[in-house]
PDB file of C-alpha atoms in Angstrom:
ATOM      1  CA  UNK A   1      95.497 158.722 101.265  1.00  0.00           C
ATOM      2  CA  UNK A   2      93.545 155.734 102.593  1.00  0.00           C
ATOM      3  CA  UNK A   3      94.292 153.208 105.320  1.00  0.00           C
ATOM      4  CA  UNK A   4      94.688 149.718 103.879  1.00  0.00           C
ATOM      5  CA  UNK A   5      93.074 148.354 107.037  1.00  0.00           C
ATOM      6  CA  UNK A   6      89.841 150.216 106.365  1.00  0.00           C
ATOM      7  CA  UNK A   7      89.735 149.297 102.680  1.00  0.00           C
ATOM      8  CA  UNK A   8      90.083 145.590 103.471  1.00  0.00           C
ATOM      9  CA  UNK A   9      87.904 145.411 106.570  1.00  0.00           C
ATOM     10  CA  UNK A  10      85.095 147.316 104.850  1.00  0.00           C
ATOM     11  CA  UNK A  11      85.070 145.013 101.792  1.00  0.00           C
ATOM     12  CA  UNK A  12      84.254 141.326 102.304  1.00  0.00           C
ATOM     13  CA  UNK A  13      85.322 140.440  98.776  1.00  0.00           C
ATOM     14  CA  UNK A  14      87.930 142.578  96.977  1.00  0.00           C
ATOM     15  CA  UNK A  15      88.926 139.351  95.170  1.00  0.00           C
ATOM     16  CA  UNK A  16      92.621 139.322  94.312  1.00  0.00           C
ATOM     17  CA  UNK A  17      94.766 142.326  95.212  1.00  0.00           C
ATOM     18  CA  UNK A  18      98.152 143.900  94.534  1.00  0.00           C
ATOM     19  CA  UNK A  19      99.884 146.543  96.636  1.00  0.00           C
ATOM     20  CA  UNK A  20     103.166 148.106  95.489  1.00  0.00           C
ATOM     21  CA  UNK A  21     104.932 150.815  97.454  1.00  0.00           C
ATOM     22  CA  UNK A  22     107.688 151.825  99.854  1.00  0.00           C
ATOM     23  CA  UNK A  23     108.285 151.129 103.536  1.00  0.00           C
ATOM     24  CA  UNK A  24     108.292 153.838 106.266  1.00  0.00           C
ATOM     25  CA  UNK A  25     112.110 154.160 106.214  1.00  0.00           C
ATOM     26  CA  UNK A  26     112.160 154.717 102.461  1.00  0.00           C
ATOM     27  CA  UNK A  27     114.846 152.050 102.117  1.00  0.00           C
ATOM     28  CA  UNK A  28     112.689 149.152 100.943  1.00  0.00           C
ATOM     29  CA  UNK A  29     110.106 148.496  98.266  1.00  0.00           C
ATOM     30  CA  UNK A  30     106.970 146.606  99.270  1.00  0.00           C
ATOM     31  CA  UNK A  31     105.040 143.981  97.308  1.00  0.00           C
ATOM     32  CA  UNK A  32     101.755 142.474  98.520  1.00  0.00           C
ATOM     33  CA  UNK A  33      99.613 139.959  96.661  1.00  0.00           C
ATOM     34  CA  UNK A  34      96.571 138.160  98.051  1.00  0.00           C
ATOM     35  CA  UNK A  35      93.854 135.865  96.748  1.00  0.00           C
ATOM     36  CA  UNK A  36      90.360 135.204  98.045  1.00  0.00           C
ATOM     37  CA  UNK A  37      87.743 132.633  97.111  1.00  0.00           C
ATOM     38  CA  UNK A  38      84.030 131.931  97.468  1.00  0.00           C
ATOM     39  CA  UNK A  39      83.863 128.445  95.922  1.00  0.00           C
ATOM     40  CA  UNK A  40      85.469 125.275  97.273  1.00  0.00           C
ATOM     41  CA  UNK A  41      87.624 125.061  94.146  1.00  0.00           C
ATOM     42  CA  UNK A  42      88.945 128.618  94.586  1.00  0.00           C
ATOM     43  CA  UNK A  43      89.616 128.084  98.275  1.00  0.00           C
ATOM     44  CA  UNK A  44      91.473 124.818  97.660  1.00  0.00           C
ATOM     45  CA  UNK A  45      94.792 126.598  97.014  1.00  0.00           C
ATOM     46  CA  UNK A  46      98.015 127.612  98.685  1.00  0.00           C
ATOM     47  CA  UNK A  47     100.993 129.728  97.681  1.00  0.00           C
ATOM     48  CA  UNK A  48     104.219 127.755  97.292  1.00  0.00           C
ATOM     49  CA  UNK A  49     107.669 129.299  96.877  1.00  0.00           C
ATOM     50  CA  UNK A  50     109.521 128.734  93.576  1.00  0.00           C
ATOM     51  CA  UNK A  51     113.043 129.618  92.445  1.00  0.00           C
ATOM     52  CA  UNK A  52     111.929 132.966  91.064  1.00  0.00           C
ATOM     53  CA  UNK A  53     108.756 133.767  93.006  1.00  0.00           C
ATOM     54  CA  UNK A  54     105.616 131.873  93.984  1.00  0.00           C
ATOM     55  CA  UNK A  55     103.042 129.567  92.401  1.00  0.00           C
ATOM     56  CA  UNK A  56      99.487 128.633  93.318  1.00  0.00           C
ATOM     57  CA  UNK A  57      99.040 124.892  93.882  1.00  0.00           C
ATOM     58  CA  UNK A  58      96.113 122.732  94.996  1.00  0.00           C
ATOM     59  CA  UNK A  59      95.968 122.158  98.733  1.00  0.00           C
ATOM     60  CA  UNK A  60      94.112 118.885  98.112  1.00  0.00           C
ATOM     61  CA  UNK A  61      94.634 117.734  94.490  1.00  0.00           C
ATOM     62  CA  UNK A  62      91.730 115.256  94.773  1.00  0.00           C
ATOM     63  CA  UNK A  63      89.320 118.175  95.265  1.00  0.00           C
ATOM     64  CA  UNK A  64      90.583 120.316  92.375  1.00  0.00           C
ATOM     65  CA  UNK A  65      87.752 120.362  89.815  1.00  0.00           C
ATOM     66  CA  UNK A  66      89.102 122.932  87.358  1.00  0.00           C
ATOM     67  CA  UNK A  67      92.619 124.413  87.428  1.00  0.00           C
ATOM     68  CA  UNK A  68      91.806 126.959  84.717  1.00  0.00           C
ATOM     69  CA  UNK A  69      92.324 130.539  85.933  1.00  0.00           C
ATOM     70  CA  UNK A  70      93.336 129.526  89.461  1.00  0.00           C
ATOM     71  CA  UNK A  71      96.691 127.746  89.006  1.00  0.00           C
ATOM     72  CA  UNK A  72      99.431 130.124  87.846  1.00  0.00           C
ATOM     73  CA  UNK A  73     102.608 131.997  88.865  1.00  0.00           C
ATOM     74  CA  UNK A  74     101.464 135.189  90.639  1.00  0.00           C
ATOM     75  CA  UNK A  75     105.015 136.456  91.263  1.00  0.00           C
ATOM     76  CA  UNK A  76     108.129 136.008  89.105  1.00  0.00           C
ATOM     77  CA  UNK A  77     111.488 137.712  88.984  1.00  0.00           C
ATOM     78  CA  UNK A  78     112.722 139.041  85.642  1.00  0.00           C
ATOM     79  CA  UNK A  79     116.240 140.426  85.903  1.00  0.00           C
ATOM     80  CA  UNK A  80     116.118 142.763  88.914  1.00  0.00           C
ATOM     81  CA  UNK A  81     112.470 143.535  88.267  1.00  0.00           C
ATOM     82  CA  UNK A  82     109.503 141.732  89.795  1.00  0.00           C
ATOM     83  CA  UNK A  83     106.242 140.844  88.081  1.00  0.00           C
ATOM     84  CA  UNK A  84     103.077 140.310  90.125  1.00  0.00           C
ATOM     85  CA  UNK A  85      99.702 139.455  88.589  1.00  0.00           C
ATOM     86  CA  UNK A  86      96.460 137.583  89.212  1.00  0.00           C
ATOM     87  CA  UNK A  87      96.865 135.101  86.350  1.00  0.00           C
ATOM     88  CA  UNK A  88      99.011 133.471  83.713  1.00  0.00           C
ATOM     89  CA  UNK A  89      99.754 136.878  82.217  1.00  0.00           C
ATOM     90  CA  UNK A  90     102.753 136.807  84.580  1.00  0.00           C
ATOM     91  CA  UNK A  91     104.426 134.470  82.102  1.00  0.00           C
ATOM     92  CA  UNK A  92     103.358 136.593  79.121  1.00  0.00           C
ATOM     93  CA  UNK A  93     104.910 139.715  80.678  1.00  0.00           C
ATOM     94  CA  UNK A  94     108.115 137.854  81.538  1.00  0.00           C
ATOM     95  CA  UNK A  95     108.414 136.500  77.987  1.00  0.00           C
ATOM     96  CA  UNK A  96     107.947 139.932  76.431  1.00  0.00           C
ATOM     97  CA  UNK A  97     110.471 141.608  78.732  1.00  0.00           C
ATOM     98  CA  UNK A  98     113.081 138.905  78.107  1.00  0.00           C
ATOM     99  CA  UNK A  99     112.571 139.550  74.384  1.00  0.00           C
ATOM    100  CA  UNK A 100     113.194 143.286  74.782  1.00  0.00           C
ATOM    101  CA  UNK A 101     109.556 144.332  74.708  1.00  0.00           C
ATOM    102  CA  UNK A 102     107.457 146.123  77.317  1.00  0.00           C
ATOM    103  CA  UNK A 103     104.962 145.503  80.108  1.00  0.00           C
ATOM    104  CA  UNK A 104     102.280 147.351  78.140  1.00  0.00           C
ATOM    105  CA  UNK A 105     102.971 145.455  74.912  1.00  0.00           C
ATOM    106  CA  UNK A 106     102.579 142.170  76.755  1.00  0.00           C
ATOM    107  CA  UNK A 107      99.233 143.144  78.234  1.00  0.00           C
ATOM    108  CA  UNK A 108      97.918 144.464  74.930  1.00  0.00           C
ATOM    109  CA  UNK A 109      98.082 140.828  73.804  1.00  0.00           C
ATOM    110  CA  UNK A 110      95.804 139.720  76.672  1.00  0.00           C
ATOM    111  CA  UNK A 111      92.278 140.418  77.816  1.00  0.00           C
ATOM    112  CA  UNK A 112      90.079 139.935  80.920  1.00  0.00           C
ATOM    113  CA  UNK A 113      89.300 136.438  82.172  1.00  0.00           C
ATOM    114  CA  UNK A 114      86.527 134.526  80.335  1.00  0.00           C
ATOM    115  CA  UNK A 115      84.569 133.670  83.498  1.00  0.00           C
ATOM    116  CA  UNK A 116      81.004 134.557  82.522  1.00  0.00           C
ATOM    117  CA  UNK A 117      79.274 136.621  83.942  1.00  0.00           C
ATOM    118  CA  UNK A 118      82.016 138.206  86.085  1.00  0.00           C
ATOM    119  CA  UNK A 119      84.652 138.705  83.384  1.00  0.00           C
ATOM    120  CA  UNK A 120      87.221 139.061  86.147  1.00  0.00           C
ATOM    121  CA  UNK A 121      89.767 141.806  85.399  1.00  0.00           C
ATOM    122  CA  UNK A 122      93.412 140.893  84.909  1.00  0.00           C
ATOM    123  CA  UNK A 123      95.483 143.019  87.275  1.00  0.00           C
ATOM    124  CA  UNK A 124      99.252 143.242  86.878  1.00  0.00           C
ATOM    125  CA  UNK A 125     102.220 145.067  88.346  1.00  0.00           C
ATOM    126  CA  UNK A 126     105.913 145.475  87.539  1.00  0.00           C
ATOM    127  CA  UNK A 127     108.298 146.685  90.250  1.00  0.00           C
ATOM    128  CA  UNK A 128     111.570 148.191  88.990  1.00  0.00           C
ATOM    129  CA  UNK A 129     114.878 148.018  90.911  1.00  0.00           C
ATOM    130  CA  UNK A 130     114.727 151.743  91.713  1.00  0.00           C
ATOM    131  CA  UNK A 131     111.340 151.410  93.442  1.00  0.00           C
ATOM    132  CA  UNK A 132     109.263 152.859  90.615  1.00  0.00           C
ATOM    133  CA  UNK A 133     106.453 150.655  89.346  1.00  0.00           C
ATOM    134  CA  UNK A 134     103.688 150.124  86.845  1.00  0.00           C
ATOM    135  CA  UNK A 135     100.167 148.797  87.401  1.00  0.00           C
ATOM    136  CA  UNK A 136      97.543 147.711  84.896  1.00  0.00           C
ATOM    137  CA  UNK A 137      93.976 146.472  84.796  1.00  0.00           C
ATOM    138  CA  UNK A 138      92.283 144.827  81.815  1.00  0.00           C
ATOM    139  CA  UNK A 139      88.520 144.662  82.181  1.00  0.00           C
ATOM    140  CA  UNK A 140      85.301 144.416  80.217  1.00  0.00           C
ATOM    141  CA  UNK A 141      83.398 147.548  79.257  1.00  0.00           C
ATOM    142  CA  UNK A 142      80.948 147.644  82.173  1.00  0.00           C
ATOM    143  CA  UNK A 143      80.297 143.921  81.811  1.00  0.00           C
ATOM    144  CA  UNK A 144      80.166 143.924  78.008  1.00  0.00           C
ATOM    145  CA  UNK A 145      82.612 141.210  76.848  1.00  0.00           C
ATOM    146  CA  UNK A 146      82.777 142.579  73.299  1.00  0.00           C
ATOM    147  CA  UNK A 147      85.155 145.342  74.464  1.00  0.00           C
ATOM    148  CA  UNK A 148      88.307 145.109  76.588  1.00  0.00           C
ATOM    149  CA  UNK A 149      89.360 148.297  78.371  1.00  0.00           C
ATOM    150  CA  UNK A 150      93.088 148.425  79.123  1.00  0.00           C
ATOM    151  CA  UNK A 151      94.373 150.873  81.737  1.00  0.00           C
ATOM    152  CA  UNK A 152      98.042 151.517  82.562  1.00  0.00           C
ATOM    153  CA  UNK A 153      99.456 153.509  85.478  1.00  0.00           C
ATOM    154  CA  UNK A 154     103.117 154.515  85.835  1.00  0.00           C
ATOM    155  CA  UNK A 155     104.473 155.668  89.196  1.00  0.00           C
ATOM    156  CA  UNK A 156     107.846 157.035  90.197  1.00  0.00           C
ATOM    157  CA  UNK A 157     109.192 155.687  93.480  1.00  0.00           C
ATOM    158  CA  UNK A 158     106.552 156.830  95.998  1.00  0.00           C
ATOM    159  CA  UNK A 159     107.278 158.773  99.173  1.00  0.00           C
ATOM    160  CA  UNK A 160     108.295 156.673 102.168  1.00  0.00           C
ATOM    161  CA  UNK A 161     105.336 154.884 103.734  1.00  0.00           C
ATOM    162  CA  UNK A 162     103.061 155.068 100.680  1.00  0.00           C
ATOM    163  CA  UNK A 163     101.822 152.664  98.029  1.00  0.00           C
ATOM    164  CA  UNK A 164      99.090 151.915  95.527  1.00  0.00           C
ATOM    165  CA  UNK A 165      96.411 149.242  95.882  1.00  0.00           C
ATOM    166  CA  UNK A 166      94.649 147.592  92.922  1.00  0.00           C
ATOM    167  CA  UNK A 167      92.147 144.747  93.233  1.00  0.00           C
ATOM    168  CA  UNK A 168      89.803 142.836  90.962  1.00  0.00           C
ATOM    169  CA  UNK A 169      86.356 143.523  92.430  1.00  0.00           C
ATOM    170  CA  UNK A 170      84.838 146.720  93.733  1.00  0.00           C
ATOM    171  CA  UNK A 171      82.844 144.652  96.241  1.00  0.00           C
ATOM    172  CA  UNK A 172      80.977 141.368  96.621  1.00  0.00           C
ATOM    173  CA  UNK A 173      78.032 140.826  94.295  1.00  0.00           C
ATOM    174  CA  UNK A 174      76.467 138.626  91.646  1.00  0.00           C
ATOM    175  CA  UNK A 175      77.881 139.211  89.134  1.00  0.00           C
ATOM    176  CA  UNK A 176      80.980 140.609  90.809  1.00  0.00           C
ATOM    177  CA  UNK A 177      81.503 144.298  89.915  1.00  0.00           C
ATOM    178  CA  UNK A 178      84.949 145.141  88.512  1.00  0.00           C
ATOM    179  CA  UNK A 179      87.309 147.543  90.264  1.00  0.00           C
ATOM    180  CA  UNK A 180      86.723 151.186  89.298  1.00  0.00           C
ATOM    181  CA  UNK A 181      89.135 154.099  88.994  1.00  0.00           C
ATOM    182  CA  UNK A 182      92.844 154.600  89.629  1.00  0.00           C
ATOM    183  CA  UNK A 183      94.793 152.324  92.004  1.00  0.00           C
ATOM    184  CA  UNK A 184      94.128 153.615  95.523  1.00  0.00           C
ATOM    185  CA  UNK A 185      96.840 155.569  97.387  1.00  0.00           C
ATOM    186  CA  UNK A 186      97.424 153.824 100.717  1.00  0.00           C
ATOM    187  CA  UNK A 187      99.597 154.278 103.808  1.00  0.00           C
ATOM    188  CA  UNK A 188     102.209 151.579 104.471  1.00  0.00           C
ATOM    189  CA  UNK A 189     103.601 151.867 107.973  1.00  0.00           C
ATOM    190  CA  UNK A 190     104.548 148.288 108.930  1.00  0.00           C
ATOM    191  CA  UNK A 191     108.258 147.988 109.804  1.00  0.00           C
ATOM    192  CA  UNK A 192     108.860 144.636 108.077  1.00  0.00           C
ATOM    193  CA  UNK A 193     107.294 141.933 105.916  1.00  0.00           C
ATOM    194  CA  UNK A 194     106.121 139.794 108.825  1.00  0.00           C
ATOM    195  CA  UNK A 195     104.332 142.685 110.505  1.00  0.00           C
ATOM    196  CA  UNK A 196     102.595 143.721 107.281  1.00  0.00           C
ATOM    197  CA  UNK A 197     101.631 140.115 106.474  1.00  0.00           C
ATOM    198  CA  UNK A 198     100.101 139.676 109.930  1.00  0.00           C
ATOM    199  CA  UNK A 199      98.136 142.896 109.540  1.00  0.00           C
ATOM    200  CA  UNK A 200      96.820 142.207 106.031  1.00  0.00           C
ATOM    201  CA  UNK A 201      95.895 138.617 106.858  1.00  0.00           C
ATOM    202  CA  UNK A 202      93.877 139.779 109.870  1.00  0.00           C
ATOM    203  CA  UNK A 203      92.166 142.511 107.849  1.00  0.00           C
ATOM    204  CA  UNK A 204      91.020 140.152 105.073  1.00  0.00           C
ATOM    205  CA  UNK A 205      87.588 138.566 105.458  1.00  0.00           C
ATOM    206  CA  UNK A 206      87.937 135.387 107.531  1.00  0.00           C
ATOM    207  CA  UNK A 207      85.624 133.292 105.348  1.00  0.00           C
ATOM    208  CA  UNK A 208      87.012 134.366 101.984  1.00  0.00           C
ATOM    209  CA  UNK A 209      90.771 134.792 102.490  1.00  0.00           C
ATOM    210  CA  UNK A 210      92.919 132.092 100.859  1.00  0.00           C
ATOM    211  CA  UNK A 211      96.607 133.066 100.541  1.00  0.00           C
ATOM    212  CA  UNK A 212      98.912 136.049 100.989  1.00  0.00           C
ATOM    213  CA  UNK A 213     102.433 136.947  99.848  1.00  0.00           C
ATOM    214  CA  UNK A 214     104.450 139.903 101.157  1.00  0.00           C
ATOM    215  CA  UNK A 215     107.959 140.933 100.096  1.00  0.00           C
ATOM    216  CA  UNK A 216     110.209 143.752 101.336  1.00  0.00           C
ATOM    217  CA  UNK A 217     113.031 144.502  98.870  1.00  0.00           C
ATOM    218  CA  UNK A 218     116.128 146.437  99.928  1.00  0.00           C
ATOM    219  CA  UNK A 219     116.508 149.163  97.304  1.00  0.00           C
ATOM    220  CA  UNK A 220     120.269 149.362  97.835  1.00  0.00           C
ATOM    221  CA  UNK A 221     121.265 145.732  97.336  1.00  0.00           C
ATOM    222  CA  UNK A 222     118.112 143.913  96.181  1.00  0.00           C
ATOM    223  CA  UNK A 223     117.940 141.498  99.110  1.00  0.00           C
ATOM    224  CA  UNK A 224     114.447 140.304  99.981  1.00  0.00           C
ATOM    225  CA  UNK A 225     112.378 139.348 102.997  1.00  0.00           C
ATOM    226  CA  UNK A 226     109.409 137.150 102.025  1.00  0.00           C
ATOM    227  CA  UNK A 227     106.383 135.970 103.982  1.00  0.00           C
ATOM    228  CA  UNK A 228     103.749 133.511 102.738  1.00  0.00           C
ATOM    229  CA  UNK A 229     100.499 133.000 104.653  1.00  0.00           C
ATOM    230  CA  UNK A 230      98.001 130.305 103.622  1.00  0.00           C
ATOM    231  CA  UNK A 231      94.488 129.433 104.751  1.00  0.00           C
ATOM    232  CA  UNK A 232      95.705 125.852 104.774  1.00  0.00           C
ATOM    233  CA  UNK A 233      99.183 125.058 106.026  1.00  0.00           C
ATOM    234  CA  UNK A 234     101.197 123.524 103.128  1.00  0.00           C
TER     235      UNK A 234
END
């Protein structure tokens, strides 16, 4: 099991990341989603709360040059489940589930992002009310856009204080190398959403961090504690 602190501090550009897991008491599920950016357009964003989750919006609309791939709903509720992704596949997953279909079926209809030459992976998660969850990554075949590799991971509710971490890029680079392997097993020992948000925000690279969302969900009654942290105050 790895320390999330080390994984983030040792990587200046993991890109966008999802952590799903369980708090130290075992009573709450944890959701973390963060975005990073190297260009002015990517950095010109904040997370804003919506009725069923969060949305990325332009911090300064006059500076937004291309909303494609950077404006979307990262987090949306569907029933008592919660979808978290790094793109507009959030809406695809929600649509499929509302129509009685599955997380995997939804993502089999999608592919990696068309941002040559990075072909950024689409990462997605679905948290169930009982604390179990699914994660997925859709990525090119070692940079070859003619083939999409789709990976799905299903986890029972993890032990207290543990989670899984999936992110888009293995490290900084040009082109950016896609994440490799299974979502990383990480320790989650923060007592509440605010404490974890403070930690993660401080561990992310100062120049590249953009926005962060953390939610603690009570597994008994479904009540939530949310924290949003933005590079720019909304």
